[in-house]
mmCIF file with all atom_site columns, C-alpha atoms in Angstrom:
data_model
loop_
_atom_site.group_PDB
_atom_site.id
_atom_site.type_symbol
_atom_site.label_atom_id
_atom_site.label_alt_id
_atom_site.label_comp_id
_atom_site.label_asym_id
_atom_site.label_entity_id
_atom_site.label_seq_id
_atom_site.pdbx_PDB_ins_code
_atom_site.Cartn_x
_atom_site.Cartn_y
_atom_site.Cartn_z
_atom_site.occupancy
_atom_site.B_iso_or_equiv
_atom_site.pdbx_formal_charge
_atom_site.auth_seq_id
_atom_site.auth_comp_id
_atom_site.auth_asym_id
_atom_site.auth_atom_id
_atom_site.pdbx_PDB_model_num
ATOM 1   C CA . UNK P 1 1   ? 35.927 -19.525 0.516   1.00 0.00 ? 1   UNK P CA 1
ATOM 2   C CA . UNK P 1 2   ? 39.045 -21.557 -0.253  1.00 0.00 ? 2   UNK P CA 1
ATOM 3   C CA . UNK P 1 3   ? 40.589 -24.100 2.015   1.00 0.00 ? 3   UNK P CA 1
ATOM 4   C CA . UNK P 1 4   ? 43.987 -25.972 2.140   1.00 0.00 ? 4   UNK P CA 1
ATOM 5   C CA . UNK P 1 5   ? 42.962 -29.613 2.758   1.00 0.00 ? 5   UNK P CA 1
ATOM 6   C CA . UNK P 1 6   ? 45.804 -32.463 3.189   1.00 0.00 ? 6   UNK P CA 1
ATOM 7   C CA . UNK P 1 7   ? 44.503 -35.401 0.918   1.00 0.00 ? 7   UNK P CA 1
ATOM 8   C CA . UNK P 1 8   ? 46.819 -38.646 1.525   1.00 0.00 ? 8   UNK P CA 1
ATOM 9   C CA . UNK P 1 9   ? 49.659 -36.585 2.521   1.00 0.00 ? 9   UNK P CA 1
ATOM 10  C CA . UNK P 1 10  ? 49.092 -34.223 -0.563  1.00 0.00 ? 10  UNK P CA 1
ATOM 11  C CA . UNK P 1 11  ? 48.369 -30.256 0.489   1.00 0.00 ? 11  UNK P CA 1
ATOM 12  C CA . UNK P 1 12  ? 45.412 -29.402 -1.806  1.00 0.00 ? 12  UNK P CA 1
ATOM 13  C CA . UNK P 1 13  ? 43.942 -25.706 -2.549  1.00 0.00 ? 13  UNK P CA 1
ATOM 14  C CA . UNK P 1 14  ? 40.304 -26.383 -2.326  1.00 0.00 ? 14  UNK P CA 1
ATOM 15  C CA . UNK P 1 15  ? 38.371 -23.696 -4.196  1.00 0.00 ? 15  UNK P CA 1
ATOM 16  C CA . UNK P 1 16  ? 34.444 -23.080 -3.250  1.00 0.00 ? 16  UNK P CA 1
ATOM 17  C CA . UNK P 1 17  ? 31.886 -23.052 -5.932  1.00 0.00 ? 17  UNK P CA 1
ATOM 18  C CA . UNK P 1 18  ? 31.079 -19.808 -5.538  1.00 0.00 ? 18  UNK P CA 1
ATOM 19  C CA . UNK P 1 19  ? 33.453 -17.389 -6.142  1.00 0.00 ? 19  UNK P CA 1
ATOM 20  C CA . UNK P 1 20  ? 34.564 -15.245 -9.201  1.00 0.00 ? 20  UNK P CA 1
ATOM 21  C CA . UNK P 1 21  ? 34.852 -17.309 -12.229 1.00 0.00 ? 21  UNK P CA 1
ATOM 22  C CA . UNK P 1 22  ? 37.865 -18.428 -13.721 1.00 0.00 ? 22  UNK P CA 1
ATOM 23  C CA . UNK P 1 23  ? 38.077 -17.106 -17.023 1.00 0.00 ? 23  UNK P CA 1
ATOM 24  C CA . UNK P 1 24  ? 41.759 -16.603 -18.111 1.00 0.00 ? 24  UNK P CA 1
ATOM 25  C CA . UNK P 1 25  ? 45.347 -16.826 -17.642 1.00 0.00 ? 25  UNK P CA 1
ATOM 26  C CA . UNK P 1 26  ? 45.706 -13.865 -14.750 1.00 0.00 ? 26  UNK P CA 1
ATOM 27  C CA . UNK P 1 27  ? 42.721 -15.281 -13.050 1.00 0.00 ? 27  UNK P CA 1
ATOM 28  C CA . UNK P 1 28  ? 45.054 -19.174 -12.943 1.00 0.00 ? 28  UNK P CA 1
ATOM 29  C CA . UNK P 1 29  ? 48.115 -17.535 -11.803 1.00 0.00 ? 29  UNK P CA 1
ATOM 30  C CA . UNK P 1 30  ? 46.466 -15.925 -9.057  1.00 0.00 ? 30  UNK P CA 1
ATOM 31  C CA . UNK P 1 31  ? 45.167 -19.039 -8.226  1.00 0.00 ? 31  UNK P CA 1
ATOM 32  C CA . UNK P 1 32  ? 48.144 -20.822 -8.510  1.00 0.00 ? 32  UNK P CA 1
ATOM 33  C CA . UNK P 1 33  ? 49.918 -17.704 -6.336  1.00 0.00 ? 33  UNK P CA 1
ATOM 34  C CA . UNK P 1 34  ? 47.602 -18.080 -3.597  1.00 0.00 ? 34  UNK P CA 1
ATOM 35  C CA . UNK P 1 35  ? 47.529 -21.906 -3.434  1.00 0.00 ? 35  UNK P CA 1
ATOM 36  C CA . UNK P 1 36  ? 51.789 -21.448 -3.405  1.00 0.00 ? 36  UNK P CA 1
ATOM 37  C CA . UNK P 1 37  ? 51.755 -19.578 -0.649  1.00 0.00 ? 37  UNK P CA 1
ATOM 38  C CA . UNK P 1 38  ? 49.850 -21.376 1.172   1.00 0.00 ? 38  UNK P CA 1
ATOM 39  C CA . UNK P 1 39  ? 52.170 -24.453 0.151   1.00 0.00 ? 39  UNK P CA 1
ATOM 40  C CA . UNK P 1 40  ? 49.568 -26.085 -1.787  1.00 0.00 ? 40  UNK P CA 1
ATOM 41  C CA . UNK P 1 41  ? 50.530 -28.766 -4.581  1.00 0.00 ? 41  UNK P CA 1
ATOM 42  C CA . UNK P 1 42  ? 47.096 -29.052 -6.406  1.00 0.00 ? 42  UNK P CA 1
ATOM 43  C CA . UNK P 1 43  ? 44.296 -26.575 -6.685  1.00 0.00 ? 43  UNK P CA 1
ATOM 44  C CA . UNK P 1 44  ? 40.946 -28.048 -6.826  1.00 0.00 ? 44  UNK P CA 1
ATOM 45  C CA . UNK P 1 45  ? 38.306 -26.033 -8.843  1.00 0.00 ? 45  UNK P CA 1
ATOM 46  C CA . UNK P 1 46  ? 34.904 -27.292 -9.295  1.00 0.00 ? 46  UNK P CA 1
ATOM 47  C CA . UNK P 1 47  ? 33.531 -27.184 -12.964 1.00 0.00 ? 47  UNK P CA 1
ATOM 48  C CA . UNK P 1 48  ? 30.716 -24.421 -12.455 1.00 0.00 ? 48  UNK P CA 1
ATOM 49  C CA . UNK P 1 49  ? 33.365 -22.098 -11.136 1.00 0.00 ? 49  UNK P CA 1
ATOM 50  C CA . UNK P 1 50  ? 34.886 -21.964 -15.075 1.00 0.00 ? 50  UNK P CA 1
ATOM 51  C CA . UNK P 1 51  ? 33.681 -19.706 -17.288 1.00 0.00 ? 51  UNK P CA 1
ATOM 52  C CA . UNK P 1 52  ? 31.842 -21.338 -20.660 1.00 0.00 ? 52  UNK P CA 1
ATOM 53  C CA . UNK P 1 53  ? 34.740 -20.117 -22.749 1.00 0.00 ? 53  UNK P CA 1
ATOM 54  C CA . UNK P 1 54  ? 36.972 -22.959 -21.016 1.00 0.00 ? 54  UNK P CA 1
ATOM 55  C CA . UNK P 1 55  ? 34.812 -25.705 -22.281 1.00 0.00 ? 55  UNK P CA 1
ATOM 56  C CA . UNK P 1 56  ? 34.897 -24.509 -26.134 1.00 0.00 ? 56  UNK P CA 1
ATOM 57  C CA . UNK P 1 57  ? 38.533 -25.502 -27.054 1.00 0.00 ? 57  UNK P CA 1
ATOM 58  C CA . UNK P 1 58  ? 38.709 -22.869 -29.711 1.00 0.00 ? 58  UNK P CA 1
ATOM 59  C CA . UNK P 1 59  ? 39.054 -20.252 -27.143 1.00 0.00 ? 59  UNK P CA 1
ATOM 60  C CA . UNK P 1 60  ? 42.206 -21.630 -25.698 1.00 0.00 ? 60  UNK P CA 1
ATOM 61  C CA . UNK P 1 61  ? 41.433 -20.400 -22.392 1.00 0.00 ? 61  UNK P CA 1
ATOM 62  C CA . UNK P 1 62  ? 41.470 -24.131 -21.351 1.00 0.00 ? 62  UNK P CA 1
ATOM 63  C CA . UNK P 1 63  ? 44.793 -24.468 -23.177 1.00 0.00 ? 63  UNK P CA 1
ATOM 64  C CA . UNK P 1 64  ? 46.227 -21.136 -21.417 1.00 0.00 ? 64  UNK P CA 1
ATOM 65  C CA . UNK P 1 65  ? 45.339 -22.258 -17.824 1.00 0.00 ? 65  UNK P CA 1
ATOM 66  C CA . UNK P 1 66  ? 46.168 -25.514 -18.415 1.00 0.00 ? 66  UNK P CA 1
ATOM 67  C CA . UNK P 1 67  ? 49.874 -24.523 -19.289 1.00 0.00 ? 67  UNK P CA 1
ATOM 68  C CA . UNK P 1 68  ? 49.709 -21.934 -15.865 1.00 0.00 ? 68  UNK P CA 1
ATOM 69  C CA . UNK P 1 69  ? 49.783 -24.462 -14.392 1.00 0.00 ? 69  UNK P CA 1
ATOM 70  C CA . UNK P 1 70  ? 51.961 -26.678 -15.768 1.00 0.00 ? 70  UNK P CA 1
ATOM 71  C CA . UNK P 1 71  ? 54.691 -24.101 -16.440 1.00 0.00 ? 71  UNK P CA 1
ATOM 72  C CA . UNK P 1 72  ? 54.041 -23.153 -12.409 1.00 0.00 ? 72  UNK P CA 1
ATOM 73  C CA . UNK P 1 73  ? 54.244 -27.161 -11.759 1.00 0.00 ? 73  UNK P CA 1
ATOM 74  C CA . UNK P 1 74  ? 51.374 -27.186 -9.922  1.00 0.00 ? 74  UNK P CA 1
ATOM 75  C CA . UNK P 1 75  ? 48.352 -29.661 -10.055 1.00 0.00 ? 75  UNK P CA 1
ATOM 76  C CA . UNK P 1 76  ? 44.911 -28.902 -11.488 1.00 0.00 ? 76  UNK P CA 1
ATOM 77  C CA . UNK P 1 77  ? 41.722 -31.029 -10.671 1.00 0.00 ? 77  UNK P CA 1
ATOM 78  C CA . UNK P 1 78  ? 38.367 -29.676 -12.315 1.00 0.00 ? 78  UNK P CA 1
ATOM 79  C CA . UNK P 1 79  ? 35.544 -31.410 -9.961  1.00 0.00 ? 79  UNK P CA 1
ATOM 80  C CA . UNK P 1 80  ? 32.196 -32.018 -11.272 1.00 0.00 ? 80  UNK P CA 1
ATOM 81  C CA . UNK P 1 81  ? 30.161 -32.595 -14.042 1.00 0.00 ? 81  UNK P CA 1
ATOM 82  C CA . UNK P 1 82  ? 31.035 -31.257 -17.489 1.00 0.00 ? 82  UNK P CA 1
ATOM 83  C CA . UNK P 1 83  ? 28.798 -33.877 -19.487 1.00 0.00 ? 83  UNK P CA 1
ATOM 84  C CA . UNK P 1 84  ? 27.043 -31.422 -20.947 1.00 0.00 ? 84  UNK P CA 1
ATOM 85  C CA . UNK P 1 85  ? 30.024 -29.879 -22.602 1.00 0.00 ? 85  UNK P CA 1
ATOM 86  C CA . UNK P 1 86  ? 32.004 -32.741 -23.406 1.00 0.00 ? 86  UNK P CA 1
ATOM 87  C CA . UNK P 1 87  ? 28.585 -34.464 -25.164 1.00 0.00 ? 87  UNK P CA 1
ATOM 88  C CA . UNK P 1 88  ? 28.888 -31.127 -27.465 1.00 0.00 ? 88  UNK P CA 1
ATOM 89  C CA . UNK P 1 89  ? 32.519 -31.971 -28.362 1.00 0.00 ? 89  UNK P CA 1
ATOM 90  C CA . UNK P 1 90  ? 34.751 -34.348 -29.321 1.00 0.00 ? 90  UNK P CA 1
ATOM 91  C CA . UNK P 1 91  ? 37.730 -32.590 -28.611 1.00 0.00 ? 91  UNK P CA 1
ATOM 92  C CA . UNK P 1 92  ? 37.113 -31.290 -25.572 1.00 0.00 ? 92  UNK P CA 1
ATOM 93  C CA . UNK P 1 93  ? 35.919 -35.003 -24.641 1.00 0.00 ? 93  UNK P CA 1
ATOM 94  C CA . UNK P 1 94  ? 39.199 -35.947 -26.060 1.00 0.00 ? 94  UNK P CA 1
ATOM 95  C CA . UNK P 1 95  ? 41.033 -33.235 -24.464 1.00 0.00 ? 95  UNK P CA 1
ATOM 96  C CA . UNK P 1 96  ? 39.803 -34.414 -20.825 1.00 0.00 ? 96  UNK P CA 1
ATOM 97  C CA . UNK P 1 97  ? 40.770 -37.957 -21.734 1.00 0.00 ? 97  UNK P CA 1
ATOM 98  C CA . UNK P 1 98  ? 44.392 -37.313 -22.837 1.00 0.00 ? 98  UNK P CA 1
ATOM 99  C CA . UNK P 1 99  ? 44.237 -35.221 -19.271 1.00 0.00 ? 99  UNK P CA 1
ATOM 100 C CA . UNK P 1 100 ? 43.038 -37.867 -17.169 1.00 0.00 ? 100 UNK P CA 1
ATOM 101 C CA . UNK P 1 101 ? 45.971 -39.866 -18.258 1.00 0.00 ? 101 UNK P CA 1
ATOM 102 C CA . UNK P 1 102 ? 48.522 -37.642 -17.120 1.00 0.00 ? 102 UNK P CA 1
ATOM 103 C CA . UNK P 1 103 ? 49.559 -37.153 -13.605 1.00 0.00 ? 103 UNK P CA 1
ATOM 104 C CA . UNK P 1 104 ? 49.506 -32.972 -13.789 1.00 0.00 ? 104 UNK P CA 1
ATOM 105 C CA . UNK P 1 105 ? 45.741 -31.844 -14.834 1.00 0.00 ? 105 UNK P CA 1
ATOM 106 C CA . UNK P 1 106 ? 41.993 -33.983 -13.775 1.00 0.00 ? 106 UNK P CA 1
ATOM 107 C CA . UNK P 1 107 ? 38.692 -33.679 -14.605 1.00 0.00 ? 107 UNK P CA 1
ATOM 108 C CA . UNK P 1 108 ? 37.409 -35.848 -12.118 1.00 0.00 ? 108 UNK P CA 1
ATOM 109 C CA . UNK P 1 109 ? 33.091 -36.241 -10.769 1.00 0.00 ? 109 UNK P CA 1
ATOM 110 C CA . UNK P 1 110 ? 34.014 -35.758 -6.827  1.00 0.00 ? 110 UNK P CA 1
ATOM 111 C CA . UNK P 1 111 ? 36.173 -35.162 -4.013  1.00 0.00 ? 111 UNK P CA 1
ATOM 112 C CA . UNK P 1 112 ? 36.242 -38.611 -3.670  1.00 0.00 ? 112 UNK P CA 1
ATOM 113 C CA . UNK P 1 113 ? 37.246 -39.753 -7.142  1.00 0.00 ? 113 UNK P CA 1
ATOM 114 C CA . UNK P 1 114 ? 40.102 -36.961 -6.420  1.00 0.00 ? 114 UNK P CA 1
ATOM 115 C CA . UNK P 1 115 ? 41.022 -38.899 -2.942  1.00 0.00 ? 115 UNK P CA 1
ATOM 116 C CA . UNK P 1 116 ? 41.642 -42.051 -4.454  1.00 0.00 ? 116 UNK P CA 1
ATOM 117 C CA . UNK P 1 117 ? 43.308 -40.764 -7.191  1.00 0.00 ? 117 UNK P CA 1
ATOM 118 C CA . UNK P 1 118 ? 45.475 -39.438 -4.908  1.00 0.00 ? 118 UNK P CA 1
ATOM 119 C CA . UNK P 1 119 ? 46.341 -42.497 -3.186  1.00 0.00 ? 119 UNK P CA 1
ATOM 120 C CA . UNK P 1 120 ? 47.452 -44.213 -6.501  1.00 0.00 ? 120 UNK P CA 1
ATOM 121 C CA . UNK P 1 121 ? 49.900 -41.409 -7.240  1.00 0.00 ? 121 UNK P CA 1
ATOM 122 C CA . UNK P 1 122 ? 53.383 -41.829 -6.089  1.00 0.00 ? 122 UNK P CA 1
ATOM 123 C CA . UNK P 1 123 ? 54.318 -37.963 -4.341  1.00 0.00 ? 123 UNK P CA 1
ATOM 124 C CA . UNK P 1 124 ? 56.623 -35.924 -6.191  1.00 0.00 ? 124 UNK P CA 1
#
């Protein structure tokens, strides 16, 4: 079940762990459709709700959702642990650095890691 949460003034799309996985560009933009219309301005997806094939850079799939949702202008947070894909690759580990330093997409342990990342971030 998915849940719009306010998080220091910040409507977030909270997706459950369980749930379809997320394995493509049509399965983003109907994320990023349903978080819009509910007036979200992140969607929050924990890790285990991605299919493998995001992980493994060579796919693209990361790339392709990534850009959903930057071409859409909406903001992505992956919650959880992905240490055991990012010990398997220096790119992706890379990848989720050069992310982290933005202000659009997050791969971030928790909720609450999220929260006060939040809190830094000037609103757009």
């Amino acid at each position: 079940m998915t849940t719009l949460r306010e998080i220091h003034g910040t409507p977030v799309f909270m997706c459950a762990a369980d749930g379809e996985p997320i394995a493509g560009e049509q399965d983003a933009l109907d994320l990023i459709g349903d978080a819009g219309y509910q007036g979200a301005r992140w969607v929050a997806v924990p890790a285990e709700r991605f299919d493998d094939a995001f992980f493994e850079l060579r796919t693209r799939v990361a790339g392709d959702i990534v850009q959903k949702f930057v071409n859409y202008r909406m903001g992505l947070v992956v919650l959880g642990d992905i240490s055991r894909h990012t010990a398997e690759s220096p790119a992706l580990r890379d990848f989720v650095r050069e992310c982290n330093r933005g202000g659009q997409t997050w791969f971030l342990a928790d909720e609450t890691e999220f929260a006060a990342r939040l809190r830094e971030r000037p609103q757009r």
